[in-house]
XYZ file of C-alpha atoms in Angstrom:
536
model
C 118.245 55.817 148.719
C 117.677 58.994 150.693
C 120.483 60.702 148.767
C 118.970 59.534 145.465
C 115.553 60.879 146.492
C 117.075 64.223 147.453
C 118.910 64.332 144.155
C 115.686 63.596 142.255
C 113.847 66.413 144.042
C 116.708 68.800 143.313
C 116.771 67.800 139.652
C 113.027 68.254 139.130
C 113.114 71.730 140.715
C 115.909 72.993 138.435
C 114.825 75.000 135.369
C 118.212 75.396 133.658
C 119.343 72.268 131.763
C 123.033 73.107 132.164
C 122.677 73.615 135.914
C 120.618 70.425 136.180
C 123.227 68.312 134.365
C 126.037 69.801 136.437
C 124.156 68.944 139.635
C 123.526 65.393 138.395
C 127.214 64.824 137.564
C 128.288 66.027 140.999
C 125.670 63.800 142.693
C 126.811 60.766 140.682
C 130.446 61.330 141.657
C 129.509 61.764 145.296
C 127.295 58.645 145.513
C 129.718 56.327 143.692
C 132.930 57.653 145.187
C 134.320 58.692 141.782
C 137.011 61.353 141.677
C 135.994 62.446 138.185
C 132.583 62.405 136.498
C 131.256 63.679 133.189
C 128.015 63.672 131.262
C 127.939 63.839 127.474
C 124.754 64.765 125.579
C 124.539 63.326 122.065
C 123.405 65.842 119.437
C 120.209 64.877 117.528
C 122.048 63.547 114.454
C 123.884 61.108 116.809
C 127.240 61.833 115.210
C 128.964 63.381 118.256
C 128.485 65.037 121.648
C 126.879 68.493 121.775
C 127.414 68.991 125.542
C 130.101 67.689 127.894
C 129.667 68.549 131.589
C 132.406 67.571 134.077
C 133.309 67.633 137.747
C 136.615 67.000 139.496
C 138.782 68.907 136.967
C 139.581 72.523 137.793
C 139.447 75.405 135.315
C 143.240 75.537 134.921
C 143.417 71.857 133.951
C 140.455 72.328 131.593
C 142.312 75.131 129.837
C 145.484 73.054 129.579
C 143.633 70.078 128.050
C 142.002 72.244 125.350
C 138.875 71.300 123.396
C 136.385 69.030 125.117
C 135.941 65.520 123.680
C 133.498 65.032 120.798
C 132.922 61.292 121.229
C 135.959 59.247 120.204
C 137.575 56.186 121.836
C 135.775 54.649 124.823
C 133.297 57.560 124.792
C 132.400 56.689 121.208
C 131.800 53.038 122.190
C 128.998 54.096 124.533
C 127.497 56.384 121.855
C 127.380 53.502 119.357
C 126.384 50.627 121.658
C 124.286 52.414 124.356
C 125.144 49.750 126.966
C 126.716 50.005 130.436
C 130.471 49.544 130.468
C 132.795 48.871 133.486
C 136.567 48.720 133.083
C 139.364 47.950 135.542
C 141.797 50.007 133.443
C 140.829 52.189 130.467
C 144.242 51.756 128.869
C 143.830 47.957 128.708
C 140.792 48.202 126.429
C 141.807 47.975 122.737
C 139.170 50.567 121.810
C 140.863 53.219 123.922
C 142.658 56.015 122.027
C 144.460 57.433 125.036
C 144.205 60.875 126.609
C 145.266 64.288 125.254
C 148.281 66.109 126.754
C 147.803 67.555 130.266
C 144.875 65.192 130.930
C 144.902 63.704 134.481
C 145.516 59.923 134.638
C 142.393 57.746 134.797
C 142.156 53.983 135.222
C 138.896 52.567 136.572
C 135.839 53.459 134.517
C 132.045 53.185 134.657
C 129.858 54.388 131.807
C 126.075 54.097 131.560
C 123.811 55.255 128.712
C 121.175 57.937 129.279
C 118.110 56.184 127.848
C 114.405 56.988 127.682
C 111.949 54.736 125.830
C 114.825 53.168 123.968
C 116.236 56.494 122.758
C 119.820 57.356 123.788
C 120.261 60.980 124.836
C 123.840 60.668 126.045
C 126.093 58.929 128.553
C 127.227 59.300 132.159
C 130.947 58.622 132.736
C 132.660 57.955 136.106
C 136.385 57.340 136.656
C 138.945 56.844 139.464
C 136.841 55.297 142.254
C 138.240 56.187 145.652
C 140.816 53.784 147.006
C 141.690 52.579 143.493
C 138.872 50.026 143.615
C 136.740 48.969 140.674
C 133.219 50.300 140.308
C 130.617 47.848 141.612
C 127.199 46.633 140.478
C 125.646 48.912 143.088
C 127.533 51.868 141.602
C 126.194 50.915 138.174
C 122.610 50.792 139.500
C 122.976 54.219 141.133
C 124.475 55.668 137.962
C 121.723 54.095 135.839
C 119.013 55.632 138.038
C 120.633 59.061 137.815
C 121.022 58.616 134.057
C 117.279 57.906 133.769
C 116.547 61.149 135.583
C 118.942 62.953 133.246
C 117.149 61.471 130.213
C 113.815 62.901 131.367
C 115.409 66.291 131.987
C 117.120 66.333 128.578
C 113.947 65.305 126.735
C 111.899 67.942 128.553
C 114.480 70.595 127.691
C 114.468 69.555 124.030
C 110.678 69.520 123.907
C 110.628 72.999 125.407
C 113.264 74.207 122.938
C 111.328 72.659 120.057
C 108.065 74.276 121.178
C 109.793 77.625 121.603
C 111.429 77.273 118.186
C 108.077 76.584 116.533
C 106.516 79.463 118.444
C 109.305 81.827 117.299
C 108.898 80.633 113.708
C 105.142 81.155 113.795
C 105.558 84.586 115.370
C 108.085 85.584 112.700
C 105.863 84.373 109.846
C 102.853 86.214 111.315
C 104.922 89.384 111.633
C 106.065 89.124 108.013
C 102.491 88.369 106.894
C 101.132 91.413 108.730
C 103.872 93.515 107.212
C 102.910 92.307 103.732
C 99.335 93.420 104.359
C 100.236 96.938 105.524
C 103.624 97.915 104.046
C 103.849 99.314 100.507
C 107.635 99.680 100.513
C 109.193 96.274 99.680
C 112.601 97.365 101.004
C 111.227 97.528 104.564
C 109.666 94.065 104.224
C 112.911 92.593 102.883
C 114.813 94.086 105.836
C 112.317 92.410 108.180
C 112.601 89.073 106.316
C 116.412 89.145 106.508
C 116.424 90.026 110.206
C 113.842 87.465 111.287
C 115.281 84.635 109.186
C 118.739 85.301 110.607
C 117.361 85.092 114.147
C 115.388 81.885 113.568
C 117.987 79.818 111.684
C 120.822 81.303 113.804
C 122.825 82.396 110.773
C 125.901 84.597 111.024
C 124.332 86.809 108.384
C 121.503 86.846 105.839
C 121.574 88.744 102.543
C 118.676 89.386 100.164
C 119.810 89.817 96.548
C 117.464 90.918 93.748
C 118.026 90.184 90.063
C 117.916 93.245 87.811
C 116.438 93.120 84.287
C 119.950 93.377 82.785
C 121.044 90.255 84.697
C 123.012 92.121 87.369
C 122.555 91.425 91.086
C 121.582 94.070 93.627
C 121.970 93.637 97.397
C 118.654 94.811 98.850
C 118.885 93.844 102.546
C 121.594 92.665 104.964
C 121.212 91.406 108.527
C 123.881 90.109 110.862
C 127.628 90.029 111.307
C 129.166 91.192 108.034
C 132.094 93.542 107.511
C 131.135 96.729 105.564
C 133.973 96.086 103.078
C 132.622 92.589 102.462
C 129.140 94.031 101.907
C 130.582 96.483 99.391
C 132.334 93.663 97.576
C 129.081 91.711 97.480
C 127.385 94.795 96.037
C 129.967 95.296 93.299
C 130.804 91.691 92.354
C 128.396 89.202 90.794
C 128.196 85.942 92.765
C 128.204 83.033 90.256
C 126.538 80.725 92.785
C 123.596 83.118 93.150
C 123.355 83.317 89.356
C 123.176 79.495 89.164
C 120.447 79.351 91.819
C 118.487 81.979 89.869
C 118.821 79.935 86.681
C 117.804 76.634 88.318
C 115.060 78.227 90.455
C 115.809 75.645 93.153
C 116.898 76.004 96.792
C 120.302 74.590 97.729
C 122.194 73.803 100.926
C 125.990 73.952 100.841
C 127.886 72.291 103.715
C 131.282 73.565 102.502
C 131.455 76.712 100.375
C 135.185 76.206 99.731
C 134.497 72.795 98.175
C 131.522 73.998 96.101
C 132.695 74.084 92.434
C 130.136 76.783 91.567
C 131.174 79.200 94.324
C 133.530 82.141 93.873
C 136.178 81.076 96.391
C 137.691 84.550 96.594
C 134.326 86.100 97.379
C 133.502 83.284 99.840
C 136.791 83.871 101.670
C 136.245 87.641 101.800
C 132.800 87.071 103.296
C 134.133 84.329 105.585
C 131.438 81.925 104.391
C 131.866 78.273 105.438
C 128.327 76.917 104.923
C 125.322 78.448 103.193
C 121.644 78.223 102.294
C 120.386 79.605 98.970
C 116.615 80.086 98.517
C 115.297 81.650 95.287
C 112.443 84.156 95.379
C 110.020 82.993 92.686
C 107.006 84.824 91.248
C 105.012 83.333 88.398
C 107.752 80.816 87.643
C 110.391 83.566 87.404
C 113.254 83.850 89.914
C 113.481 87.517 90.900
C 116.035 87.164 93.684
C 117.838 84.923 96.169
C 118.085 84.818 99.953
C 121.545 83.771 101.172
C 121.982 82.602 104.786
C 125.573 81.900 105.848
C 127.210 79.959 108.678
C 124.792 78.599 111.269
C 126.038 79.519 114.736
C 126.641 75.934 115.897
C 129.957 74.062 116.221
C 129.920 72.477 112.744
C 128.288 75.556 111.091
C 125.958 73.374 109.006
C 122.304 74.205 108.482
C 119.610 71.605 109.086
C 116.824 70.445 106.796
C 114.412 72.467 108.939
C 116.515 75.594 108.316
C 116.396 74.775 104.607
C 112.586 74.690 104.590
C 112.348 77.884 106.651
C 114.572 79.717 104.176
C 112.258 78.609 101.359
C 109.202 79.829 103.278
C 110.731 83.230 103.959
C 111.890 83.465 100.328
C 108.309 82.960 99.146
C 107.132 85.775 101.446
C 109.928 88.034 100.229
C 108.980 87.304 96.607
C 105.380 88.344 97.316
C 106.633 91.590 98.910
C 108.788 92.471 95.903
C 106.064 91.593 93.399
C 103.448 93.503 95.376
C 105.745 96.527 95.648
C 106.436 96.504 91.926
C 102.730 96.272 91.128
C 101.968 99.205 93.428
C 104.790 101.259 91.908
C 103.568 100.519 88.373
C 99.993 101.399 89.318
C 101.023 104.623 91.056
C 103.228 105.554 88.116
C 100.397 104.866 85.671
C 97.950 106.951 87.679
C 100.420 109.814 88.087
C 101.140 109.787 84.369
C 97.413 109.799 83.615
C 96.902 112.743 85.954
C 99.835 114.583 84.390
C 98.543 113.920 80.901
C 95.085 115.142 81.873
C 96.672 118.317 83.235
C 98.682 118.744 80.024
C 95.511 118.301 77.964
C 93.773 120.991 80.007
C 96.698 123.380 79.586
C 96.863 122.568 75.882
C 93.166 123.436 75.515
C 93.640 126.705 77.357
C 96.697 127.606 75.295
C 94.783 126.818 72.124
C 91.415 128.286 73.050
C 92.557 131.342 75.004
C 96.191 132.228 74.413
C 96.172 131.017 70.815
C 93.056 132.954 69.967
C 94.397 136.004 71.776
C 97.613 135.934 69.741
C 95.565 135.486 66.573
C 93.500 138.481 67.596
C 96.709 140.486 68.131
C 97.882 139.576 64.621
C 94.578 140.745 63.203
C 94.890 143.917 65.277
C 98.336 144.584 63.827
C 96.879 144.211 60.363
C 94.113 146.621 61.316
C 96.728 149.115 62.490
C 98.367 149.017 59.131
C 95.065 150.014 57.521
C 93.926 152.529 60.156
C 93.740 156.212 59.439
C 96.034 158.418 61.463
C 93.183 159.878 63.490
C 91.966 156.479 64.722
C 95.462 155.038 65.309
C 95.657 155.929 68.991
C 92.383 154.155 69.801
C 93.431 151.022 67.888
C 96.831 150.898 69.623
C 95.180 151.187 73.049
C 92.806 148.318 72.255
C 95.682 146.185 71.002
C 97.737 146.995 74.069
C 94.872 145.908 76.327
C 94.639 142.651 74.427
C 98.397 142.021 74.860
C 98.119 142.655 78.624
C 95.256 140.153 78.915
C 97.240 137.537 77.018
C 100.276 138.132 79.220
C 98.117 137.620 82.315
C 96.824 134.338 80.876
C 100.358 133.124 80.166
C 101.480 134.017 83.690
C 98.464 132.237 85.149
C 99.314 129.090 83.242
C 102.935 129.343 84.408
C 101.791 129.650 88.008
C 99.603 126.589 87.618
C 102.568 124.640 86.252
C 104.972 125.703 89.026
C 104.474 128.863 91.113
C 107.752 130.759 91.532
C 106.649 132.038 94.946
C 106.543 128.449 96.249
C 110.248 127.974 95.534
C 111.353 131.445 96.585
C 109.229 132.205 99.658
C 107.459 129.022 100.734
C 103.952 127.646 101.062
C 102.188 130.529 102.826
C 103.090 133.303 100.315
C 102.380 130.948 97.402
C 98.920 130.129 98.768
C 98.208 133.815 99.428
C 98.886 134.598 95.767
C 96.909 131.566 94.641
C 93.815 132.379 96.727
C 93.846 136.085 95.973
C 94.076 135.394 92.246
C 91.359 132.763 92.535
C 89.028 135.166 94.369
C 89.672 137.928 91.844
C 88.984 135.689 88.844
C 85.954 133.795 90.185
C 84.312 136.197 92.611
C 84.322 133.443 95.260
C 85.379 134.644 98.716
C 88.427 132.774 100.066
C 89.601 132.945 103.679
C 93.152 131.657 104.247
C 94.486 131.160 107.786
C 97.949 129.708 108.380
C 99.631 128.705 111.645
C 102.658 126.961 110.150
C 105.483 129.213 111.293
C 108.786 128.236 109.667
C 109.011 126.654 106.225
C 108.174 122.997 105.631
C 110.194 120.390 103.670
C 110.001 121.033 99.926
C 108.033 117.901 99.045
C 105.458 118.623 101.779
C 104.998 122.223 100.583
C 104.521 121.050 96.995
C 101.952 118.412 97.929
C 99.912 120.776 100.120
C 99.999 123.497 97.475
C 98.787 121.099 94.774
C 96.005 119.779 97.002
C 94.728 123.297 97.771
C 95.057 124.172 94.086
C 93.080 121.086 93.044
C 90.447 121.746 95.724
C 89.919 125.295 94.395
C 89.683 123.955 90.841
C 86.971 121.508 91.972
C 85.104 124.370 93.688
C 84.930 126.244 90.382
C 84.041 123.189 88.286
C 81.551 121.433 90.557
C 80.741 123.099 93.879
C 79.027 126.397 92.881
C 80.212 127.732 96.231
C 80.220 131.334 97.449
C 82.782 130.913 100.206
C 85.915 128.769 100.790
C 87.982 128.598 103.994
C 91.499 127.133 104.234
C 93.210 126.436 107.577
C 96.810 125.209 107.907
C 98.145 124.016 111.279
C 101.292 122.365 112.592
C 101.486 120.201 115.726
C 103.432 117.203 117.116
C 105.574 116.684 114.027
C 102.620 116.773 111.611
C 101.050 119.416 109.399
C 97.314 119.490 108.696
C 95.149 121.299 106.144
C 91.392 121.819 106.379
C 89.589 123.035 103.231
C 85.835 123.759 103.448
C 83.341 125.189 100.963
C 79.626 125.985 101.143
C 78.840 124.542 97.729
C 76.279 122.028 96.624
C 78.340 119.011 97.799
C 78.061 115.441 96.527
C 77.496 111.873 97.695
C 80.915 110.242 98.396
C 79.453 106.730 98.166
C 78.264 107.211 94.584
C 81.315 109.257 93.604
C 83.787 106.455 94.536
C 87.382 107.698 94.380
C 86.320 110.770 92.409
C 87.835 112.020 89.191
C 91.440 112.506 88.208
C 91.748 115.469 90.602
C 90.751 113.577 93.756
C 92.791 110.593 92.600
C 95.847 112.831 92.244
C 95.278 114.154 95.777
C 95.197 110.642 97.241
C 98.329 109.558 95.390
C 100.307 112.632 96.440
C 99.335 112.061 100.082
C 100.186 108.339 99.861
C 103.700 109.165 98.662
C 104.249 111.113 101.917
C 102.550 108.420 104.050
C 99.895 110.950 105.011
C 96.118 110.744 105.350
C 93.314 112.373 103.361
C 89.597 112.292 104.108
C 86.703 113.905 102.248
C 83.337 114.612 103.872
C 80.416 115.857 101.809
C 76.732 115.486 101.236
C 74.432 116.974 98.692
C 73.437 120.525 99.522
C 75.829 120.791 102.520
C 79.228 121.619 101.030
C 82.497 119.678 101.129
C 85.280 119.328 103.727
C 88.752 118.017 102.860
C 91.093 117.053 105.699
C 94.771 116.388 105.041
C 97.462 115.314 107.509
C 101.116 114.780 106.581
C 104.061 113.714 108.810
C 107.116 115.973 108.735
C 109.659 113.178 109.392
């Protein structure tokens, strides 16, 4: 009894289930005088053993025997019946199937079920009692008591694993939900979905495939153990099983991909897929993609019903990400097109009202030349020449507004110097430009900053009635910032909303670079525009 009490204290102080079961097996062998002892834990579906812990057999013998038993023969009897069993000789029992090669001989046997509240968690097996004697009733009582302690330990471990599994699932879903609320790029969300689903369902790999409008399939995200050549094959070949899931818009679990009549066996073999989960991504009744999870990392590779439901949940989140991303892209595209069209309309008006009229005036001047007396010819030619020079300046100004050549050739600073000097000359507004950028910036960053300064100066002329504008460009800690201030009449940001097409274009350009833009203004106190853009 003292040994049993010591064993109980030792068991309750052990945190690792494997270490606890090993200690219990060794205690059972010691207290009953058994040469060999083993403990088998039945997996939740009750089909076979998921753990088999032994004592009395060395590592060399283990290796020679090969795979551990899964629950056949006498071991299977205890799994099915869950009752204590004592045998004088295992071989005499008709239910015995014998031992594998290299297995040590065993005759006497005692097996007791590991039960808790009528639920069987496994069995404790003892063989070869010292002296060749049979196991006694006392041995059975000792083994039963130890088995009861093992049942509590196994249930506690499973409850802990279940709680941790639910916690991990909740954490993953919260992470994906937060990502949906903050991320505008669906590709990043799909990568997160693939990675987290693979971790939670313990899949060998997870692939997210999107359906293209032409019916083709595009691999959008991959997580897990997958050969690059296999990924390339998945990218170039159309999986008929995925196409069927898209058509049916229904999740499916496949316990044997080789036996699935709808699967491409050649593709399945190249990917090494044995079992799979297919969950369609559905938006508005339309299947826009499929999440494929392959080969659960457990002995039989099969996914559970819980895995099936998790895949569906993650597929619904992925569908929202794709739909949200597409809506944002369409909205951004529409707004950019509107801004471009507004700019084209402005240029068209200027070409018509200024350049067109100037060219018409030149034509009339040429006609006048034809009718001018020789003495007045020089004066008429000079006036016509002046008109041609003005028109040429207008055309060059429009070209600069479309795409300044200095921006491509020399960079942002020289382009802004030309822009501000021309602006000051044409409007009479004083412009102070100060740059601390140093070396050139990436092309897309230079373009965005140039257009923002250009639009800010345009707004100064149209709305601000300012006398002075200052522009400061700085670079620090992998970011570039622009500060544009004027002393104009200002406006109320709350009543102005997002502003006109110009301010809207600024915000969209900054959003494409994942930068930040803020506008501070109040009536009678000028306007300040702050821009910050990351360089990586």
